[in-house]
Structure formats: C-alpha cells, structure tokens
Amino acid sequence: EPEVTQTPSHQVTQMGQEVILRCVPISNHLYFYWYRQILGQKVEFLVSFYNNEISEKSEIFDDQFSVERPDGSNFTLKIRSTKLEDSAMYFCASSRETGVNYGYTFGSGTRLTVV
Amino acid sequence: AQSVSQHNHHVILSEAASLELGCNYSYGGTVNLFWYVQYPGQHLQLLLKYFSGDPLVKGIKGFEAEFIKSKFSFNLRKPSVQWSDTAEYFCAVNNRNYGGSQGNLIFGKGTKLSVKP
C-alpha cells in the first residue's frame, strides 16, 4: 500500500534556528497538507497546497512558516525561526482528489523538539 | 467556528468488552465525518468515513460508527475489542461547503484506548 513518508522522524533544534521538515507524498496525489499536534492537544490544520501554491492556511501558519514542493516529489515545511511553542508532532498528508471526497493519507509524523 | 468534542480522554477496557467512543461536532451544515486511529509509533490511519447515505457506516477491523444528525454525533463502536485495538482514536469533521475550497479536517482531541489482555 502506498505511503506518505516523512523525514526525519525526530528533530531537536535550538530556539531561533530554521528547520525543514520533509515529506514525500504518494506519487499520484495532487493535494498536500501539513497538520501538527502539540503534546496532549488536538491535531490542528496548518496548510493545504495544490497546483504549486497554498490553497488554504490556518491562523497558526504565520510568516514563520512556509511550504514548498521543490522537485515534484518532496513537500517541505520550513519554520524560519523556531520557538519553544513550535514543539509538536508534524504530520504531512496527501490526497488524490480533494480530501473532501477521498480522505487523506497521513505520514508517520516528525516530532520536533525546540530547546 | 467548527469544533469537535470527544468526551473520553482515556478508556480502559478488557478484551471482548464492547466499545463506544463519543464524538460530537458543532457545525450545523453539511459535513463529512471521519474516524482515524493512531497505533503507537505509527501514522494516522482512516478507520471509516461518512459522506452521505446510510448513517451506519462500517469500517475496517470491525469498527462502525453511526451518524445521528439531530444529535450532531458520530460515535464509534466495536462489539468486542481486542488487545491490538490499543491506540488513540480521533474523530474529525470536514465541512463540504467550506468557502468553496478543499476544506480541511478539524480533529477532536483524541481518545486513548487501552485494552487489557
């Protein structure tokens, strides 16, 4: 069964540093998403991406965040200057059609720890 | 704003016990409803989904959920749980008419299920 792959599985970074979280969506999927889950809290939507541009983003997705699909296979989330409160599990997801009808396939997540 | 409430934070059951996990959502319009499961150390996996039609939805691994529109609920059930069902379960809602865009998933806080052998 096709999978969404995320790397690294765990990243520790110092406050103020930039981090890039990487995702390889399923190859024939067209819609890409990032969600995050702060420990003990609910999974929250960050951003959706289609046709090489952001189609929707939440309030959490401020100027410190950016997404990119640099080479047609990877889908990255960059946090420019990490804060302690960015510590969370970050999930990438993809879907073939709009998630409304098909649901999403999630990756295993990257646990980001900001110290 | 839409929200999803899962009533139980942690449920502990013995094997063969019946399971019901509550989920209520706040949005009054047309919604799609999902249950996801996250086994320890693994990714979120879709258990079942409801878009329209029969409000009783059957999913994988013997799970089912019932959509009750009047109660804004989508409770997850399983008649007899197994030790391997130990996981965290997330209810999620997607507003089909959300701004004409793809919409996004709004998750509940999750319910941790521990099944004792």
PDB file of C-alpha atoms in Angstrom:
ATOM      1  CA  GLU A   1       0.000   0.000   0.000  1.00  0.00           C
ATOM      2  CA  PRO A   2       1.412   3.423  -0.914  1.00  0.00           C
ATOM      3  CA  GLU A   3       2.636   5.508   1.989  1.00  0.00           C
ATOM      4  CA  VAL A   4       3.398   9.099   2.783  1.00  0.00           C
ATOM      5  CA  THR A   5       6.980   9.243   4.025  1.00  0.00           C
ATOM      6  CA  GLN A   6       8.242  11.841   6.454  1.00  0.00           C
ATOM      7  CA  THR A   7      11.812  12.568   7.475  1.00  0.00           C
ATOM      8  CA  PRO A   8      13.295  12.899   9.976  1.00  0.00           C
ATOM      9  CA  SER A   9      11.163  11.047  12.498  1.00  0.00           C
ATOM     10  CA  HIS A  10      12.544  13.189  15.289  1.00  0.00           C
ATOM     11  CA  GLN A  11      14.353  16.520  15.152  1.00  0.00           C
ATOM     12  CA  VAL A  12      15.773  18.533  18.004  1.00  0.00           C
ATOM     13  CA  THR A  13      16.657  22.148  17.304  1.00  0.00           C
ATOM     14  CA  GLN A  14      17.653  25.224  19.254  1.00  0.00           C
ATOM     15  CA  MET A  15      15.253  28.115  19.565  1.00  0.00           C
ATOM     16  CA  GLY A  16      15.737  30.593  16.748  1.00  0.00           C
ATOM     17  CA  GLN A  17      17.092  28.046  14.317  1.00  0.00           C
ATOM     18  CA  GLU A  18      15.474  27.207  10.995  1.00  0.00           C
ATOM     19  CA  VAL A  19      14.124  23.712  10.430  1.00  0.00           C
ATOM     20  CA  ILE A  20      12.879  21.973   7.326  1.00  0.00           C
ATOM     21  CA  LEU A  21      10.553  19.025   7.662  1.00  0.00           C
ATOM     22  CA  ARG A  22      10.361  16.797   4.641  1.00  0.00           C
ATOM     23  CA  CYS A  23       7.548  14.745   3.195  1.00  0.00           C
ATOM     24  CA  VAL A  24       7.237  12.518   0.162  1.00  0.00           C
ATOM     25  CA  PRO A  25       3.537  12.277  -0.704  1.00  0.00           C
ATOM     26  CA  ILE A  26       2.016   9.405  -2.636  1.00  0.00           C
ATOM     27  CA  SER A  27       3.125   9.765  -6.229  1.00  0.00           C
ATOM     28  CA  ASN A  28      -0.225  10.315  -7.968  1.00  0.00           C
ATOM     29  CA  HIS A  29      -1.636  12.579  -5.274  1.00  0.00           C
ATOM     30  CA  LEU A  30      -2.261  16.210  -6.071  1.00  0.00           C
ATOM     31  CA  TYR A  31      -3.276  17.760  -2.740  1.00  0.00           C
ATOM     32  CA  PHE A  32      -0.852  18.128   0.133  1.00  0.00           C
ATOM     33  CA  TYR A  33      -1.306  19.141   3.729  1.00  0.00           C
ATOM     34  CA  TRP A  34       0.541  19.812   6.937  1.00  0.00           C
ATOM     35  CA  TYR A  35      -1.047  19.282  10.328  1.00  0.00           C
ATOM     36  CA  ARG A  36       0.507  19.440  13.763  1.00  0.00           C
ATOM     37  CA  GLN A  37      -0.244  18.039  17.183  1.00  0.00           C
ATOM     38  CA  ILE A  38       1.157  19.643  20.283  1.00  0.00           C
ATOM     39  CA  LEU A  39       1.572  17.055  23.031  1.00  0.00           C
ATOM     40  CA  GLY A  40      -1.743  16.415  24.732  1.00  0.00           C
ATOM     41  CA  GLN A  41      -3.696  18.603  22.356  1.00  0.00           C
ATOM     42  CA  LYS A  42      -5.720  18.050  19.212  1.00  0.00           C
ATOM     43  CA  VAL A  43      -4.394  17.646  15.699  1.00  0.00           C
ATOM     44  CA  GLU A  44      -4.540  21.076  14.034  1.00  0.00           C
ATOM     45  CA  PHE A  45      -4.600  22.034  10.381  1.00  0.00           C
ATOM     46  CA  LEU A  46      -1.716  24.214   9.205  1.00  0.00           C
ATOM     47  CA  VAL A  47      -1.836  24.479   5.435  1.00  0.00           C
ATOM     48  CA  SER A  48      -3.021  22.872   2.215  1.00  0.00           C
ATOM     49  CA  PHE A  49      -1.193  23.044  -1.097  1.00  0.00           C
ATOM     50  CA  TYR A  50      -2.352  22.382  -4.630  1.00  0.00           C
ATOM     51  CA  ASN A  51      -1.002  23.205  -8.048  1.00  0.00           C
ATOM     52  CA  ASN A  52       2.184  24.639  -6.574  1.00  0.00           C
ATOM     53  CA  GLU A  53       0.520  27.145  -4.350  1.00  0.00           C
ATOM     54  CA  ILE A  54      -1.067  27.413  -0.946  1.00  0.00           C
ATOM     55  CA  SER A  55      -4.810  26.911  -1.223  1.00  0.00           C
ATOM     56  CA  GLU A  56      -5.682  27.357   2.423  1.00  0.00           C
ATOM     57  CA  LYS A  57      -3.910  28.104   5.680  1.00  0.00           C
ATOM     58  CA  SER A  58      -4.823  28.440   9.322  1.00  0.00           C
ATOM     59  CA  GLU A  59      -4.041  31.191  11.794  1.00  0.00           C
ATOM     60  CA  ILE A  60      -1.159  29.096  13.076  1.00  0.00           C
ATOM     61  CA  PHE A  61       0.565  29.293   9.693  1.00  0.00           C
ATOM     62  CA  ASP A  62       2.120  32.719  10.120  1.00  0.00           C
ATOM     63  CA  ASP A  63       5.087  34.338   8.368  1.00  0.00           C
ATOM     64  CA  GLN A  64       7.489  32.000  10.152  1.00  0.00           C
ATOM     65  CA  PHE A  65       6.119  29.084   8.173  1.00  0.00           C
ATOM     66  CA  SER A  66       6.473  28.299   4.505  1.00  0.00           C
ATOM     67  CA  VAL A  67       5.864  25.311   2.269  1.00  0.00           C
ATOM     68  CA  GLU A  68       7.445  24.255  -0.947  1.00  0.00           C
ATOM     69  CA  ARG A  69       7.351  21.474  -3.467  1.00  0.00           C
ATOM     70  CA  PRO A  70      10.861  21.930  -4.776  1.00  0.00           C
ATOM     71  CA  ASP A  71      11.242  18.997  -7.128  1.00  0.00           C
ATOM     72  CA  GLY A  72       7.880  17.432  -7.875  1.00  0.00           C
ATOM     73  CA  SER A  73       8.231  14.722  -5.271  1.00  0.00           C
ATOM     74  CA  ASN A  74       9.137  16.330  -1.943  1.00  0.00           C
ATOM     75  CA  PHE A  75       6.824  18.598   0.000  1.00  0.00           C
ATOM     76  CA  THR A  76       8.577  20.586   2.706  1.00  0.00           C
ATOM     77  CA  LEU A  77       7.540  22.664   5.684  1.00  0.00           C
ATOM     78  CA  LYS A  78      10.041  25.293   6.781  1.00  0.00           C
ATOM     79  CA  ILE A  79       9.958  27.085  10.095  1.00  0.00           C
ATOM     80  CA  ARG A  80      12.245  30.082   9.809  1.00  0.00           C
ATOM     81  CA  SER A  81      12.998  30.866  13.432  1.00  0.00           C
ATOM     82  CA  THR A  82      11.711  28.190  15.753  1.00  0.00           C
ATOM     83  CA  LYS A  83      10.074  28.982  19.065  1.00  0.00           C
ATOM     84  CA  LEU A  84       9.600  26.713  22.057  1.00  0.00           C
ATOM     85  CA  GLU A  85       5.890  26.526  21.302  1.00  0.00           C
ATOM     86  CA  ASP A  86       6.629  25.048  17.869  1.00  0.00           C
ATOM     87  CA  SER A  87       7.493  21.788  19.602  1.00  0.00           C
ATOM     88  CA  ALA A  88       4.945  19.321  18.279  1.00  0.00           C
ATOM     89  CA  MET A  89       4.389  16.326  16.059  1.00  0.00           C
ATOM     90  CA  TYR A  90       4.048  17.488  12.472  1.00  0.00           C
ATOM     91  CA  PHE A  91       2.044  15.346  10.091  1.00  0.00           C
ATOM     92  CA  CYS A  92       2.112  15.527   6.333  1.00  0.00           C
ATOM     93  CA  ALA A  93      -0.864  14.226   4.367  1.00  0.00           C
ATOM     94  CA  SER A  94      -1.806  13.881   0.746  1.00  0.00           C
ATOM     95  CA  SER A  95      -4.887  13.035  -1.248  1.00  0.00           C
ATOM     96  CA  ARG A  96      -5.539  12.164  -4.882  1.00  0.00           C
ATOM     97  CA  GLU A  97      -8.555  14.338  -5.236  1.00  0.00           C
ATOM     98  CA  THR A  98      -9.771  16.989  -2.876  1.00  0.00           C
ATOM     99  CA  GLY A  99      -9.799  15.471   0.595  1.00  0.00           C
ATOM    100  CA  VAL A 100     -13.499  16.199   0.830  1.00  0.00           C
ATOM    101  CA  ASN A 101     -14.323  13.090  -1.129  1.00  0.00           C
ATOM    102  CA  TYR A 102     -11.355  10.824  -0.622  1.00  0.00           C
ATOM    103  CA  GLY A 103      -9.972  11.482   2.794  1.00  0.00           C
ATOM    104  CA  TYR A 104      -6.292  11.809   3.385  1.00  0.00           C
ATOM    105  CA  THR A 105      -3.279   9.535   3.755  1.00  0.00           C
ATOM    106  CA  PHE A 106      -1.096  10.677   6.606  1.00  0.00           C
ATOM    107  CA  GLY A 107       2.603  10.172   7.176  1.00  0.00           C
ATOM    108  CA  SER A 108       4.066   8.873  10.444  1.00  0.00           C
ATOM    109  CA  GLY A 109       4.969  12.347  11.564  1.00  0.00           C
ATOM    110  CA  THR A 110       8.087  14.254  12.567  1.00  0.00           C
ATOM    111  CA  ARG A 111       8.465  15.018  16.236  1.00  0.00           C
ATOM    112  CA  LEU A 112      10.024  18.477  16.511  1.00  0.00           C
ATOM    113  CA  THR A 113      11.552  19.434  19.830  1.00  0.00           C
ATOM    114  CA  VAL A 114      12.697  23.024  20.236  1.00  0.00           C
ATOM    115  CA  VAL A 115      15.059  23.589  23.144  1.00  0.00           C
TER     116      VAL A 115
ATOM    117  CA  ALA B   1     -16.291  28.172  14.470  1.00  0.00           C
ATOM    118  CA  GLN B   2     -16.484  24.446  13.993  1.00  0.00           C
ATOM    119  CA  SER B   3     -15.331  22.203  16.779  1.00  0.00           C
ATOM    120  CA  VAL B   4     -15.207  18.510  17.529  1.00  0.00           C
ATOM    121  CA  SER B   5     -15.617  17.129  21.026  1.00  0.00           C
ATOM    122  CA  GLN B   6     -14.506  13.716  22.136  1.00  0.00           C
ATOM    123  CA  HIS B   7     -15.880  13.036  25.554  1.00  0.00           C
ATOM    124  CA  ASN B   8     -13.440  10.494  26.853  1.00  0.00           C
ATOM    125  CA  HIS B   9      -9.759  11.195  27.225  1.00  0.00           C
ATOM    126  CA  HIS B  10      -8.749   7.649  28.184  1.00  0.00           C
ATOM    127  CA  VAL B  11     -10.812   4.487  28.068  1.00  0.00           C
ATOM    128  CA  ILE B  12      -9.596   1.243  29.604  1.00  0.00           C
ATOM    129  CA  LEU B  13     -11.341  -1.999  28.672  1.00  0.00           C
ATOM    130  CA  SER B  14     -10.764  -5.700  28.959  1.00  0.00           C
ATOM    131  CA  GLU B  15     -10.626  -7.840  25.856  1.00  0.00           C
ATOM    132  CA  ALA B  16     -14.053  -8.791  24.476  1.00  0.00           C
ATOM    133  CA  ALA B  17     -15.707  -5.776  26.064  1.00  0.00           C
ATOM    134  CA  SER B  18     -17.838  -3.559  23.874  1.00  0.00           C
ATOM    135  CA  LEU B  19     -16.602  -0.118  22.925  1.00  0.00           C
ATOM    136  CA  GLU B  20     -18.334   3.139  22.261  1.00  0.00           C
ATOM    137  CA  LEU B  21     -16.362   6.366  21.833  1.00  0.00           C
ATOM    138  CA  GLY B  22     -18.330   9.579  21.699  1.00  0.00           C
ATOM    139  CA  CYS B  23     -17.867  12.334  19.146  1.00  0.00           C
ATOM    140  CA  ASN B  24     -19.934  15.495  18.755  1.00  0.00           C
ATOM    141  CA  TYR B  25     -19.376  18.318  16.321  1.00  0.00           C
ATOM    142  CA  SER B  26     -20.642  21.851  16.332  1.00  0.00           C
ATOM    143  CA  TYR B  27     -21.247  22.697  12.700  1.00  0.00           C
ATOM    144  CA  GLY B  28     -24.855  22.720  11.506  1.00  0.00           C
ATOM    145  CA  GLY B  29     -24.286  22.470   7.767  1.00  0.00           C
ATOM    146  CA  THR B  30     -23.299  19.570   5.545  1.00  0.00           C
ATOM    147  CA  VAL B  31     -20.284  17.750   6.875  1.00  0.00           C
ATOM    148  CA  ASN B  32     -18.129  14.758   6.157  1.00  0.00           C
ATOM    149  CA  LEU B  33     -17.181  12.759   9.219  1.00  0.00           C
ATOM    150  CA  PHE B  34     -14.145  10.599   9.840  1.00  0.00           C
ATOM    151  CA  TRP B  35     -12.613   8.390  12.469  1.00  0.00           C
ATOM    152  CA  TYR B  36      -8.850   7.969  12.416  1.00  0.00           C
ATOM    153  CA  VAL B  37      -6.752   5.622  14.512  1.00  0.00           C
ATOM    154  CA  GLN B  38      -3.138   6.078  15.540  1.00  0.00           C
ATOM    155  CA  TYR B  39      -1.380   2.960  16.793  1.00  0.00           C
ATOM    156  CA  PRO B  40       1.668   3.561  18.985  1.00  0.00           C
ATOM    157  CA  GLY B  41       4.509   4.954  16.894  1.00  0.00           C
ATOM    158  CA  GLN B  42       2.515   4.897  13.694  1.00  0.00           C
ATOM    159  CA  HIS B  43       0.729   7.348  11.431  1.00  0.00           C
ATOM    160  CA  LEU B  44      -2.915   8.310  11.440  1.00  0.00           C
ATOM    161  CA  GLN B  45      -4.968   5.733   9.564  1.00  0.00           C
ATOM    162  CA  LEU B  46      -8.511   6.134   8.322  1.00  0.00           C
ATOM    163  CA  LEU B  47     -10.911   3.783  10.108  1.00  0.00           C
ATOM    164  CA  LEU B  48     -14.116   4.872   8.439  1.00  0.00           C
ATOM    165  CA  LYS B  49     -15.847   7.865   6.929  1.00  0.00           C
ATOM    166  CA  TYR B  50     -19.346   9.164   6.342  1.00  0.00           C
ATOM    167  CA  PHE B  51     -20.294  11.402   3.435  1.00  0.00           C
ATOM    168  CA  SER B  52     -23.960  10.607   2.790  1.00  0.00           C
ATOM    169  CA  GLY B  53     -26.434   7.755   2.642  1.00  0.00           C
ATOM    170  CA  ASP B  54     -26.788   5.070   5.291  1.00  0.00           C
ATOM    171  CA  PRO B  55     -25.940   6.739   8.614  1.00  0.00           C
ATOM    172  CA  LEU B  56     -24.498   3.485   9.947  1.00  0.00           C
ATOM    173  CA  VAL B  57     -21.025   3.208   8.488  1.00  0.00           C
ATOM    174  CA  LYS B  58     -18.859   0.122   8.658  1.00  0.00           C
ATOM    175  CA  GLY B  59     -15.110   0.488   8.662  1.00  0.00           C
ATOM    176  CA  ILE B  60     -12.041  -1.660   8.919  1.00  0.00           C
ATOM    177  CA  LYS B  61     -11.239  -4.066  11.760  1.00  0.00           C
ATOM    178  CA  GLY B  62     -14.852  -4.477  12.821  1.00  0.00           C
ATOM    179  CA  PHE B  63     -15.442  -0.831  13.714  1.00  0.00           C
ATOM    180  CA  GLU B  64     -18.629   1.008  12.871  1.00  0.00           C
ATOM    181  CA  ALA B  65     -19.992   4.464  13.510  1.00  0.00           C
ATOM    182  CA  GLU B  66     -23.441   5.963  13.470  1.00  0.00           C
ATOM    183  CA  PHE B  67     -24.181   9.457  12.256  1.00  0.00           C
ATOM    184  CA  ILE B  68     -27.091  10.987  14.166  1.00  0.00           C
ATOM    185  CA  LYS B  69     -27.734  14.355  12.577  1.00  0.00           C
ATOM    186  CA  SER B  70     -30.170  15.539  15.240  1.00  0.00           C
ATOM    187  CA  LYS B  71     -27.564  14.972  17.922  1.00  0.00           C
ATOM    188  CA  PHE B  72     -24.586  16.192  15.879  1.00  0.00           C
ATOM    189  CA  SER B  73     -22.922  12.944  16.825  1.00  0.00           C
ATOM    190  CA  PHE B  74     -20.779  10.317  15.141  1.00  0.00           C
ATOM    191  CA  ASN B  75     -19.966   7.736  17.796  1.00  0.00           C
ATOM    192  CA  LEU B  76     -17.536   4.922  17.118  1.00  0.00           C
ATOM    193  CA  ARG B  77     -18.433   1.387  18.193  1.00  0.00           C
ATOM    194  CA  LYS B  78     -16.979  -2.071  18.242  1.00  0.00           C
ATOM    195  CA  PRO B  79     -18.845  -5.017  19.770  1.00  0.00           C
ATOM    196  CA  SER B  80     -15.762  -6.832  21.066  1.00  0.00           C
ATOM    197  CA  VAL B  81     -12.359  -5.172  21.408  1.00  0.00           C
ATOM    198  CA  GLN B  82      -9.005  -6.889  21.158  1.00  0.00           C
ATOM    199  CA  TRP B  83      -5.664  -6.055  22.738  1.00  0.00           C
ATOM    200  CA  SER B  84      -4.479  -4.956  19.281  1.00  0.00           C
ATOM    201  CA  ASP B  85      -7.084  -2.173  19.289  1.00  0.00           C
ATOM    202  CA  THR B  86      -4.974  -0.311  21.840  1.00  0.00           C
ATOM    203  CA  ALA B  87      -4.414   3.037  20.135  1.00  0.00           C
ATOM    204  CA  GLU B  88      -5.542   6.634  20.056  1.00  0.00           C
ATOM    205  CA  TYR B  89      -8.751   7.377  18.165  1.00  0.00           C
ATOM    206  CA  PHE B  90      -9.528  10.708  16.571  1.00  0.00           C
ATOM    207  CA  CYS B  91     -12.840  11.957  15.286  1.00  0.00           C
ATOM    208  CA  ALA B  92     -12.627  14.560  12.503  1.00  0.00           C
ATOM    209  CA  VAL B  93     -15.017  16.731  10.558  1.00  0.00           C
ATOM    210  CA  ASN B  94     -14.671  18.293   7.144  1.00  0.00           C
ATOM    211  CA  ASN B  95     -17.075  20.997   6.050  1.00  0.00           C
ATOM    212  CA  ARG B  96     -18.002  20.167   2.473  1.00  0.00           C
ATOM    213  CA  ASN B  97     -19.105  23.669   1.687  1.00  0.00           C
ATOM    214  CA  TYR B  98     -16.208  25.418   3.364  1.00  0.00           C
ATOM    215  CA  GLY B  99     -15.585  28.530   1.325  1.00  0.00           C
ATOM    216  CA  GLY B 100     -15.684  26.529  -1.893  1.00  0.00           C
ATOM    217  CA  SER B 101     -12.159  25.329  -1.224  1.00  0.00           C
ATOM    218  CA  GLN B 102     -10.892  21.892  -0.363  1.00  0.00           C
ATOM    219  CA  GLY B 103     -11.794  22.436   3.223  1.00  0.00           C
ATOM    220  CA  ASN B 104      -9.690  20.932   5.936  1.00  0.00           C
ATOM    221  CA  LEU B 105     -10.086  18.418   8.704  1.00  0.00           C
ATOM    222  CA  ILE B 106     -10.973  19.566  12.187  1.00  0.00           C
ATOM    223  CA  PHE B 107      -9.943  16.994  14.737  1.00  0.00           C
ATOM    224  CA  GLY B 108     -11.115  16.198  18.200  1.00  0.00           C
ATOM    225  CA  LYS B 109      -8.542  15.870  20.986  1.00  0.00           C
ATOM    226  CA  GLY B 110      -8.495  12.122  20.664  1.00  0.00           C
ATOM    227  CA  THR B 111      -9.400   9.241  22.945  1.00  0.00           C
ATOM    228  CA  LYS B 112      -6.733   6.887  24.120  1.00  0.00           C
ATOM    229  CA  LEU B 113      -7.985   3.296  24.274  1.00  0.00           C
ATOM    230  CA  SER B 114      -6.121   0.750  26.367  1.00  0.00           C
ATOM    231  CA  VAL B 115      -7.275  -2.845  26.079  1.00  0.00           C
ATOM    232  CA  LYS B 116      -6.122  -5.232  28.784  1.00  0.00           C
ATOM    233  CA  PRO B 117      -5.448  -8.809  27.660  1.00  0.00           C
TER     234      PRO B 117
END
